[in-house]
Coordinates of C-alpha atoms and ligand atoms in Angstrom, one line a residue:
Chain A
X1 CA 99.6 86.7 115.8
X2 CA 99.7 89.7 118.2
X3 CA 98.8 93.2 117.3
X4 CA 101.7 95.6 117.7
X5 CA 100.9 98.7 119.9
X6 CA 102.4 100.8 122.7
X7 CA 100.4 98.7 125.1
X8 CA 101.9 95.5 123.7
X9 CA 105.4 96.8 124.2
X10 CA 104.6 97.7 127.8
X11 CA 102.9 94.3 128.5
X12 CA 105.8 92.3 126.9
X13 CA 108.3 94.5 128.6
X14 CA 106.8 93.7 132.0
X15 CA 107.0 90.0 131.2
X16 CA 110.7 90.1 130.1
X17 CA 109.9 90.1 126.4
X18 CA 109.6 86.3 126.5
X19 CA 106.2 85.9 124.9
X20 CA 106.4 87.7 121.5
X21 CA 105.1 85.4 118.8
X22 CA 106.9 85.1 115.5
X23 CA 106.0 87.7 112.9
X24 CA 105.1 85.2 110.2
X25 CA 104.9 81.4 109.9
X26 CA 107.4 79.2 108.2
X27 CA 105.2 76.7 106.3
X28 CA 106.2 73.9 104.0
X29 CA 105.1 74.5 100.4
X30 CA 101.7 73.1 99.5
X31 CA 101.4 71.2 96.2
X32 CA 99.1 73.8 94.6
X33 CA 98.2 77.5 94.9
X34 CA 96.0 79.9 93.0
X35 CA 98.9 82.3 92.6
X36 CA 102.6 81.6 93.1
X37 CA 104.8 84.8 93.4
X38 CA 108.5 84.3 92.7
X39 CA 110.7 86.6 94.7
X40 CA 110.4 87.7 98.3
X41 CA 111.5 91.3 97.9
X42 CA 109.2 94.3 98.5
X43 CA 107.4 93.9 95.2
X44 CA 106.6 90.2 95.6
X45 CA 105.5 90.6 99.2
X46 CA 103.4 93.7 98.6
X47 CA 101.7 91.9 95.7
X48 CA 100.8 89.0 97.9
X49 CA 99.5 91.4 100.6
X50 CA 97.2 93.3 98.2
X51 CA 96.0 90.1 96.5
X52 CA 94.7 88.9 99.9
X53 CA 93.5 92.3 101.2
X54 CA 92.0 93.9 98.1
X55 CA 90.9 90.8 96.1
X56 CA 90.4 88.1 98.7
X57 CA 92.9 85.8 96.9
X58 CA 94.5 84.1 99.9
X59 CA 95.7 80.8 98.5
X60 CA 99.0 82.4 97.5
X61 CA 102.7 81.5 98.1
X62 CA 105.7 83.8 97.9
X63 CA 108.8 81.8 97.0
X64 CA 112.2 83.3 97.9
X65 CA 115.5 81.7 97.0
X66 CA 117.3 83.4 99.9
X67 CA 115.8 85.4 102.7
X68 CA 113.1 88.0 102.7
X69 CA 114.4 91.4 101.5
X70 CA 117.9 89.9 100.8
X71 CA 117.8 91.3 97.3
X72 CA 117.5 94.9 96.4
X73 CA 114.8 95.6 98.9
X74 CA 117.3 95.3 101.7
X75 CA 120.2 96.9 99.7
X76 CA 118.8 100.2 98.6
X77 CA 119.3 103.7 99.9
X78 CA 115.6 104.0 100.9
X79 CA 114.6 107.1 99.1
X80 CA 110.9 107.7 98.5
X81 CA 109.9 110.4 96.0
X82 CA 107.6 111.2 93.1
X83 CA 109.4 113.9 91.1
X84 CA 108.4 112.4 87.8
X85 CA 106.9 114.3 84.9
X86 CA 106.1 111.9 82.1
X87 CA 102.5 110.7 81.7
X88 CA 102.4 107.1 82.9
X89 CA 104.9 107.8 85.7
X90 CA 103.3 110.8 87.5
X91 CA 100.0 109.1 88.5
X92 CA 101.7 105.8 89.4
X93 CA 104.4 107.3 91.7
X94 CA 101.9 109.6 93.3
X95 CA 99.7 106.7 94.1
X96 CA 102.7 105.2 95.8
X97 CA 103.3 108.4 97.8
X98 CA 99.7 108.3 99.0
X99 CA 100.0 104.6 100.0
X100 CA 103.2 105.4 101.9
X101 CA 101.3 108.0 103.9
X102 CA 99.3 105.4 105.8
X103 CA 101.5 102.4 105.3
X104 CA 102.7 101.9 108.9
X105 CA 99.0 102.1 110.2
X106 CA 97.8 99.8 107.4
X107 CA 100.4 97.2 108.0
X108 CA 100.5 97.7 111.8
X109 CA 104.3 97.8 111.3
X110 CA 106.4 100.9 111.6
X111 CA 108.1 101.5 108.3
X112 CA 109.8 104.6 109.7
X113 CA 108.7 106.9 106.9
X114 CA 110.5 110.1 107.2
X115 CA 109.4 112.9 104.9
X116 CA 112.6 114.8 105.3
X117 CA 112.5 116.4 101.8
X118 CA 114.6 115.7 98.7
X119 CA 116.9 118.4 97.4
X120 CA 118.4 118.2 93.9
X121 CA 121.3 120.7 93.7
X122 CA 121.9 122.2 90.2
X123 CA 125.1 123.7 88.8
X124 CA 124.4 125.6 85.7
X125 CA 121.7 127.9 84.2
X126 CA 120.7 125.2 81.8
X127 CA 120.2 122.6 84.5
X128 CA 118.2 125.2 86.5
X129 CA 115.8 125.6 83.5
X130 CA 115.4 121.8 83.1
X131 CA 114.6 121.4 86.8
X132 CA 112.2 124.4 86.8
X133 CA 110.3 122.7 83.9
X134 CA 110.2 119.5 86.0
X135 CA 108.9 121.4 89.0
X136 CA 106.2 123.2 86.9
X137 CA 105.0 119.9 85.5
X138 CA 104.9 118.4 88.9
X139 CA 102.9 121.4 90.3
X140 CA 100.5 121.1 87.3
X141 CA 100.0 117.4 88.4
X142 CA 99.3 118.4 92.0
X143 CA 102.7 117.3 93.3
X144 CA 104.5 119.9 95.5
X145 CA 107.8 121.2 94.3
X146 CA 109.9 124.2 95.4
X147 CA 112.7 126.1 93.9
X148 CA 115.6 127.9 95.7
X149 CA 118.4 130.1 94.3
X150 CA 122.0 130.1 95.6
X151 CA 121.4 132.6 98.4
X152 CA 118.4 130.7 99.7
X153 CA 120.1 127.3 99.5
X154 CA 123.2 128.6 101.3
X155 CA 120.9 129.2 104.3
X156 CA 119.1 125.9 104.0
X157 CA 122.1 123.6 103.3
X158 CA 125.1 125.6 104.7
X159 CA 127.5 122.7 104.7
X160 CA 127.8 122.3 100.9
X161 CA 130.8 123.7 99.1
X162 CA 130.1 127.3 98.1
X163 CA 133.7 128.3 97.9
X164 CA 135.2 129.8 94.7
X165 CA 137.3 126.7 94.3
X166 CA 134.3 124.4 94.2
X167 CA 134.6 122.2 91.1
X168 CA 131.0 122.8 90.1
X169 CA 129.5 126.0 91.4
X170 CA 126.1 125.7 93.1
X171 CA 123.4 127.7 91.4
X172 CA 120.5 126.6 93.6
X173 CA 118.3 123.6 94.3
X174 CA 115.0 122.0 93.6
X175 CA 113.0 120.5 96.5
X176 CA 110.2 117.9 96.8
X177 CA 109.2 118.5 100.4
X178 CA 107.0 115.4 100.8
X179 CA 109.8 113.0 99.6
X180 CA 112.1 111.3 102.1
X181 CA 113.2 107.9 103.3
X182 CA 111.7 104.8 104.9
X183 CA 113.2 101.7 106.6
X184 CA 113.7 99.2 103.8
X185 CA 113.8 96.0 105.9
X186 CA 110.6 97.0 107.7
X187 CA 108.8 97.4 104.4
X188 CA 109.6 93.8 103.5
X189 CA 108.9 92.5 107.0
X190 CA 105.7 94.5 107.4
X191 CA 104.2 93.3 104.1
X192 CA 105.4 89.7 104.9
X193 CA 103.6 89.8 108.3
X194 CA 100.5 91.4 106.8
X195 CA 100.3 88.9 104.0
X196 CA 101.0 85.9 106.3
X197 CA 98.2 87.1 108.6
X198 CA 95.8 86.8 105.8
X199 CA 96.9 83.2 104.9
X200 CA 99.6 83.7 102.4
X201 CA 102.5 81.1 102.6
X202 CA 105.9 82.8 102.7
X203 CA 108.5 80.2 101.8
X204 CA 112.2 81.1 102.0
X205 CA 115.2 79.0 100.8
X206 CA 113.1 78.0 97.8
X207 CA 114.6 78.8 94.4
X208 CA 112.5 78.5 91.3
X209 CA 114.5 76.6 88.7
X210 CA 112.0 76.1 85.9
X211 CA 108.3 76.0 85.0
X212 CA 105.7 73.3 84.8
X213 CA 104.0 73.3 81.3
X214 CA 100.7 72.0 80.1
X215 CA 100.9 72.4 76.3
X216 CA 101.8 76.0 75.8
X217 CA 100.6 77.1 79.2
X218 CA 102.6 77.6 82.4
X219 CA 100.8 75.7 85.2
X220 CA 103.4 75.9 88.0
X221 CA 107.0 76.0 89.0
X222 CA 109.9 73.6 89.7
X223 CA 111.7 74.5 92.8
X224 CA 114.6 73.4 95.0
X225 CA 111.8 72.3 97.4
X226 CA 109.8 70.3 94.8
X227 CA 107.1 71.0 92.2
X228 CA 104.4 73.6 93.0
X229 CA 101.4 74.0 90.8
X230 CA 99.7 77.3 90.3
X231 CA 96.9 78.9 88.2
X232 CA 99.1 81.9 87.8
X233 CA 102.8 82.4 88.2
X234 CA 104.0 86.0 88.9
X235 CA 107.6 87.0 88.7
X236 CA 109.0 89.7 91.0
X237 CA 112.7 88.9 90.8
X238 CA 114.4 92.2 90.0
X239 CA 117.8 91.6 88.4
X240 CA 117.0 88.0 87.7
X241 CA 114.0 88.8 85.5
X242 CA 115.7 88.0 82.1
X243 CA 117.0 84.7 83.5
X244 CA 113.6 83.5 84.6
X245 CA 111.9 84.9 81.5
X246 CA 114.3 83.1 79.3
X247 CA 113.2 79.8 80.8
X248 CA 109.7 80.7 79.6
X249 CA 111.1 81.4 76.1
X250 CA 110.9 85.2 76.5
X251 CA 113.5 87.8 75.6
X252 CA 113.0 91.2 77.3
X253 CA 114.1 94.8 76.9
X254 CA 116.2 94.5 80.1
X255 CA 119.8 94.4 81.0
X256 CA 121.1 93.5 84.5
X257 CA 123.6 96.0 86.1
X258 CA 125.0 96.5 89.5
X259 CA 124.5 99.5 91.8
X260 CA 126.4 100.1 94.9
X261 CA 125.7 101.9 98.2
X262 CA 127.9 102.9 101.1
X263 CA 127.5 103.8 104.8
X264 CA 130.0 105.8 106.9
X265 CA 130.7 105.6 110.6
X266 CA 127.9 107.3 112.6
X267 CA 128.1 111.0 113.3
X268 CA 125.9 113.5 115.0
X269 CA 123.0 114.9 112.9
X270 CA 124.4 116.7 109.9
X271 CA 122.4 115.9 106.8
X272 CA 118.8 116.5 107.5
X273 CA 117.4 115.7 104.1
X274 CA 118.2 113.7 101.0
X275 CA 120.6 115.7 98.9
X276 CA 121.3 114.9 95.2
X277 CA 124.4 116.3 93.5
X278 CA 123.6 117.6 90.1
X279 CA 127.1 117.5 88.6
X280 CA 127.8 113.8 88.9
X281 CA 125.8 110.8 89.9
X282 CA 125.8 111.1 93.7
X283 CA 123.3 111.4 96.6
X284 CA 123.5 111.4 100.3
X285 CA 121.2 111.1 103.4
X286 CA 121.8 110.3 107.1
X287 CA 120.3 107.2 108.7
X288 CA 118.7 107.3 112.1
X289 CA 121.8 105.6 113.5
X290 CA 123.9 108.5 112.3
X291 CA 125.7 106.9 109.4
X292 CA 125.8 108.8 106.1
X293 CA 124.2 106.8 103.4
X294 CA 125.9 107.4 100.0
X295 CA 124.9 106.3 96.5
X296 CA 126.4 106.7 93.1
X297 CA 126.3 105.5 89.5
X298 CA 125.9 102.0 88.1
X299 CA 129.2 100.1 87.7
X300 CA 128.4 100.4 84.0
X301 CA 128.6 96.9 82.5
X302 CA 126.2 94.0 82.5
X303 CA 126.6 92.1 85.8
X304 CA 124.8 89.7 88.1
X305 CA 127.6 89.6 90.6
X306 CA 125.9 91.5 93.5
X307 CA 129.2 93.1 94.5
X308 CA 130.7 96.4 93.3
X309 CA 134.0 97.4 91.9
X310 CA 136.5 100.0 93.1
X311 CA 136.2 102.6 90.3
X312 CA 132.7 103.5 91.5
X313 CA 133.8 103.6 95.1
X314 CA 136.4 106.3 94.0
X315 CA 133.8 108.2 91.9
X316 CA 131.2 108.2 94.7
X317 CA 133.7 109.4 97.4
X318 CA 135.1 112.0 95.1
X319 CA 131.6 113.4 94.5
X320 CA 130.9 113.3 98.2
X321 CA 133.9 115.3 99.0
X322 CA 133.2 117.8 96.2
X323 CA 129.7 118.4 97.5
X324 CA 130.3 118.3 101.3
X325 CA 134.0 118.8 102.0
X326 CA 133.5 118.5 105.8
X327 CA 132.9 114.7 105.6
X328 CA 136.1 113.9 103.8
X329 CA 137.7 112.3 106.9
X330 CA 134.9 110.0 107.8
X331 CA 135.5 106.3 107.4
X332 CA 133.3 103.9 105.4
X333 CA 131.8 101.2 107.5
X334 CA 130.1 99.1 104.8
X335 CA 129.8 98.9 101.0
X336 CA 127.5 96.6 99.0
X337 CA 125.7 96.2 95.7
X338 CA 122.5 95.0 94.2
X339 CA 121.6 93.6 90.8
X340 CA 119.3 96.0 88.9
X341 CA 116.8 95.2 86.2
X342 CA 117.5 98.1 83.9
X343 CA 115.0 98.6 81.1
X344 CA 115.5 100.2 77.7
X345 CA 113.5 103.3 78.6
X346 CA 114.2 103.4 82.4
X347 CA 110.6 102.6 83.3
X348 CA 109.1 99.4 84.7
X349 CA 107.0 96.6 83.2
X350 CA 103.9 95.3 85.0
X351 CA 101.5 92.9 83.4
X352 CA 100.6 89.7 81.7
X353 CA 103.3 88.1 79.6
X354 CA 102.8 86.8 76.1
X355 CA 103.1 83.2 77.6
X356 CA 99.8 81.9 79.1
X357 CA 99.9 81.7 82.9
X358 CA 102.9 84.1 83.4
X359 CA 102.8 87.6 84.9
X360 CA 105.6 90.0 85.5
X361 CA 106.5 93.0 87.6
X362 CA 110.1 94.1 86.8
X363 CA 112.4 96.6 85.2
X364 CA 112.4 98.6 88.4
X365 CA 115.8 100.1 87.6
X366 CA 117.2 101.8 90.6
X367 CA 114.0 103.4 91.6
X368 CA 111.8 100.5 92.7
X369 CA 111.9 100.9 96.4
X370 CA 109.5 103.9 96.5
X371 CA 107.3 102.1 94.0
X372 CA 106.7 99.1 96.2
X373 CA 103.2 100.1 97.6
X374 CA 101.8 101.1 94.2
X375 CA 103.4 98.3 92.3
X376 CA 102.1 95.7 94.8
X377 CA 98.6 97.3 94.6
X378 CA 98.6 97.6 90.8
X379 CA 100.2 94.2 90.1
X380 CA 97.7 92.5 92.5
X381 CA 94.9 94.2 90.6
X382 CA 96.3 93.1 87.2
X383 CA 96.7 89.5 88.3
X384 CA 93.3 89.3 90.0
X385 CA 91.3 91.0 87.2
X386 CA 93.3 90.0 84.2
X387 CA 93.7 93.7 83.1
X388 CA 95.8 96.6 84.3
X389 CA 94.8 99.2 86.8
X390 CA 94.6 102.7 85.1
X391 CA 97.8 103.6 87.1
X392 CA 99.9 100.8 85.6
X393 CA 98.2 100.7 82.2
X394 CA 101.2 102.4 80.5
X395 CA 103.8 100.0 81.9
X396 CA 103.3 97.3 79.2
X397 CA 105.8 95.1 77.5
X398 CA 104.3 96.0 74.2
X399 CA 105.0 99.7 74.5
X400 CA 108.4 99.2 72.9
X401 CA 107.1 97.8 69.7
X402 CA 104.3 100.5 69.6
X403 CA 106.7 103.4 70.1
X404 CA 105.4 104.4 73.5
X405 CA 108.5 104.3 75.6
X406 CA 108.4 106.1 78.9
X407 CA 111.8 107.6 78.9
X408 CA 111.9 110.0 81.9
X409 CA 115.7 110.7 81.5
X410 CA 115.4 111.1 77.7
X411 CA 118.4 108.8 77.4
X412 CA 117.3 106.4 74.6
X413 CA 117.5 102.6 74.5
X414 CA 120.7 102.3 76.6
X415 CA 119.8 100.6 80.0
X416 CA 123.0 101.8 81.7
X417 CA 122.2 105.5 80.8
X418 CA 118.9 105.7 82.8
Chain B
X1 CA 138.3 96.6 89.2
X2 CA 138.2 94.5 86.0
X3 CA 141.5 93.8 84.3
X4 CA 140.8 93.7 80.6
X5 CA 143.1 92.0 78.1
X6 CA 143.4 94.3 75.1
X7 CA 144.7 92.5 72.0
X8 CA 146.9 95.5 71.3
X9 CA 148.0 96.8 74.7
X10 CA 147.9 93.8 77.0
X11 CA 146.3 93.6 80.4
X12 CA 144.9 97.0 81.4
X13 CA 142.6 98.5 84.1
X14 CA 138.8 98.8 83.4
X15 CA 139.0 102.5 84.0
X16 CA 140.9 102.9 80.7
X17 CA 137.9 101.5 78.8
X18 CA 134.4 102.6 78.0
X19 CA 131.7 99.9 78.0
X20 CA 129.8 99.5 74.7
X21 CA 127.1 96.8 74.8
X22 CA 126.2 93.2 74.0
X23 CA 128.4 92.2 71.0
X24 CA 126.0 89.5 69.8
X25 CA 123.5 92.1 68.6
X26 CA 123.7 92.6 64.8
X27 CA 122.1 95.4 62.9
X28 CA 119.6 94.0 60.4
X29 CA 120.0 94.5 56.7
X30 CA 119.0 98.1 55.8
X31 CA 116.4 96.7 53.4
X32 CA 114.8 94.7 56.2
X33 CA 111.1 95.7 56.3
X34 CA 109.9 93.6 59.2
X35 CA 109.2 95.8 62.3
X36 CA 109.8 93.0 64.7
X37 CA 113.3 92.5 63.5
X38 CA 114.1 96.1 64.1
X39 CA 112.3 96.1 67.4
X40 CA 114.4 93.2 68.6
X41 CA 117.6 94.8 67.4
X42 CA 116.9 98.1 69.2
X43 CA 115.3 96.9 72.4
X44 CA 115.7 93.2 73.1
X45 CA 118.7 91.6 74.8
X46 CA 119.5 88.1 76.0
X47 CA 121.0 89.5 79.1
X48 CA 122.6 86.2 80.1
X49 CA 123.6 85.2 83.6
X50 CA 126.9 83.7 82.6
X51 CA 129.2 84.0 79.5
X52 CA 128.6 87.3 77.6
X53 CA 130.4 88.7 74.5
X54 CA 130.5 92.5 74.9
X55 CA 132.1 95.6 73.3
X56 CA 134.6 97.7 75.1
X57 CA 136.3 100.8 73.7
X58 CA 139.9 101.2 74.8
X59 CA 139.5 105.0 74.9
X60 CA 142.5 105.8 77.1
X61 CA 144.7 103.3 75.2
X62 CA 144.9 102.2 71.6
X63 CA 141.3 103.5 70.9
X64 CA 140.3 100.2 69.4
X65 CA 136.9 98.6 69.9
X66 CA 137.4 95.1 71.2
X67 CA 135.1 92.2 72.0
X68 CA 135.6 90.7 75.4
X69 CA 134.4 87.3 76.5
X70 CA 133.3 87.7 80.2
X71 CA 131.1 85.9 82.7
X72 CA 128.5 88.3 84.0
X73 CA 128.1 86.3 87.3
X74 CA 131.7 85.8 88.2
X75 CA 133.4 88.6 86.2
X76 CA 135.9 86.0 84.9
X77 CA 137.3 87.1 81.5
X78 CA 138.1 84.4 79.0
X79 CA 139.6 86.4 76.2
X80 CA 139.3 89.2 73.8
X81 CA 139.6 90.1 70.1
X82 CA 139.6 93.2 68.0
X83 CA 136.0 94.1 67.1
X84 CA 136.9 94.6 63.4
X85 CA 138.2 91.1 63.2
X86 CA 135.3 89.6 65.0
X87 CA 132.7 91.4 62.8
X88 CA 134.5 90.6 59.5
Ligands
LIG501 C1 122.3 100.2 96.0 C2 120.9 100.4 95.6 C3 120.3 101.7 95.9 C4 118.9 101.9 95.6 N1 118.3 103.0 96.0 C5 117.0 103.2 95.8 C6 116.3 104.3 96.4 O1 117.0 105.1 97.0 N2 115.0 104.5 96.1 C7 114.3 103.6 95.4 O2 113.1 103.8 95.1 N3 114.9 102.5 94.9 C8 116.2 102.3 95.1 N4 116.8 101.1 94.6 C9 116.0 100.2 93.8 C10 115.2 99.2 94.6 O3 116.0 98.7 95.7 C11 114.6 98.1 93.8 O4 114.1 98.6 92.6 C12 113.6 97.3 94.6 O5 114.0 97.0 95.9 C13 113.2 96.1 93.8 O6 112.4 95.3 94.6 P1 112.1 93.8 94.2 O7 111.1 93.3 95.1 O8 111.7 93.9 92.7 O9 113.5 93.1 94.1 P2 114.4 92.4 95.3 O10 114.2 93.0 96.6 O11 115.7 92.2 94.7 O12 113.6 91.0 95.3 C14 113.7 90.0 94.3 C15 113.9 88.7 95.1 O13 113.8 87.6 94.1 C16 114.6 86.6 94.6 N5 114.8 85.7 93.5 C17 115.6 85.9 92.4 N6 115.5 84.8 91.6 C18 114.8 83.9 92.2 C19 114.4 82.5 91.9 N7 114.8 81.9 90.8 N8 113.6 81.9 92.8 C20 113.1 82.5 94.0 N9 113.5 83.8 94.3 C21 114.3 84.4 93.4 C22 115.8 87.3 95.1 O14 116.6 86.5 96.0 C23 115.3 88.6 95.7 O15 115.1 88.5 97.1 C24 118.2 100.9 94.9 C25 118.8 99.7 94.6 C26 120.1 99.4 94.9 C27 120.8 98.1 94.6
LIG502 ZN1 144.3 98.8 73.6

């Protein structure tokens, strides 16, 4: 497998780009592995990569029922941030930010990280106080945060609606300057290539349908491509977590909901940052191709359908127009949805399950893209050592019975409210 | 857009309703002292990929809570009933 570099581009360019080797192999499944990871999204692939790289565990397979990154990893709006304030979240997401820093070099794959800054616009004095508190907690934790009043934000983001008729007046904005975006497909492909290079088998079109049991212990999986034995089975299947957990006799504090995203036709550079609307669930950024990337709220009821409904289209576009009137005549090019594993406290679960042989990373809600590097790192650690890394120690399944929910939004046990 | 059959008002748009939650969840008896039973009631859900009984509130209609039988994978709706009649 060739190393990617400027020189390689030049060399392959001179030979008509006819000699590039494939980025990862396409092996048939072996009958037995040390670890089988179910789900070829960012979390599964990153876990395989760090199992091989950090722990020397290379006899690993990643099984994906569709294609790599075809789940939420290839469907998200690519925002990378760490504006968290609850213990348990802060250190974890900041580890992720530090891993993002060097990810392209580490993987030898350009994940197109763009630290363009993340503005959260607020619309009332109360909201300003809440965000100021968040900013102060972040600063105390060593995570940069800045605060701007209305006059300052009018200079920085001149295209928002500051008119007297604006439905929700803009009081100012909070900024995490190190936050930004990354190319989602590249994250899946980069981790896949990096894992494959170290001997991990990446097997697509292979759906896990059940487990192989030895007494009370899981010792492998049944798949659409035959039985595969494994010392450890690790789930990284996002919205399908409850479905696969149920086959192991587990019921989880998770509901599956759909989240949509939208892209407009491309325009010249307009939105230089990620901007979040504080008055409704809406956020916007601009892709390198020029399309405006829009996101909104969950559709609001349990669903595995992986397609969104029109009420949220309307809600999102109304919010877009309320925040940035000048984009009202752009046309939408594409709209899609992903199935989210929403937990009862809005925070993830990483760890060993109460069934012998089964491990889980899940409950990523709608914030799991930015988490991919730290989640892969910590989940690999947990699987290899049989105990959590300090940074994911709080993300247990048992926290719910012990009263240690990590409820960043303060929304209570309502998955659709996080 | 879901089209939800309300037993009182007939077939109405999803936007007239507010979603409640999984209607198979039952509050334990108030004398229940087992922590696990309460934990499961508050936090644990079957979250099926398939048929699901769920509460909807017809807020912009008759204001009744109803139980809708819906497939979470296909969004097909099989029927509905007034929640007060289902719970009784
Ligand atoms: C519209 C949208 C916007 C989002 N925006 C952001 C954002 O801006 N920032 C952010 O941080 N996060 C965001 N997220 C969340 C983020 O995308 C997810 O949390 C993250 O990608 C989850 O990664 P994953 O690897 O767990 O899941 P996935 O990428 O979904 O991977 C799971 C894989 O498991 C496979 N699978 C399922 N069942 C089986 C089976 N039985 N056998 C084999 N394979 C199986 C699926 O096919 C899938 O490929 C967004 C999500 C959506 C949908
Ligand atoms: Zn009605």
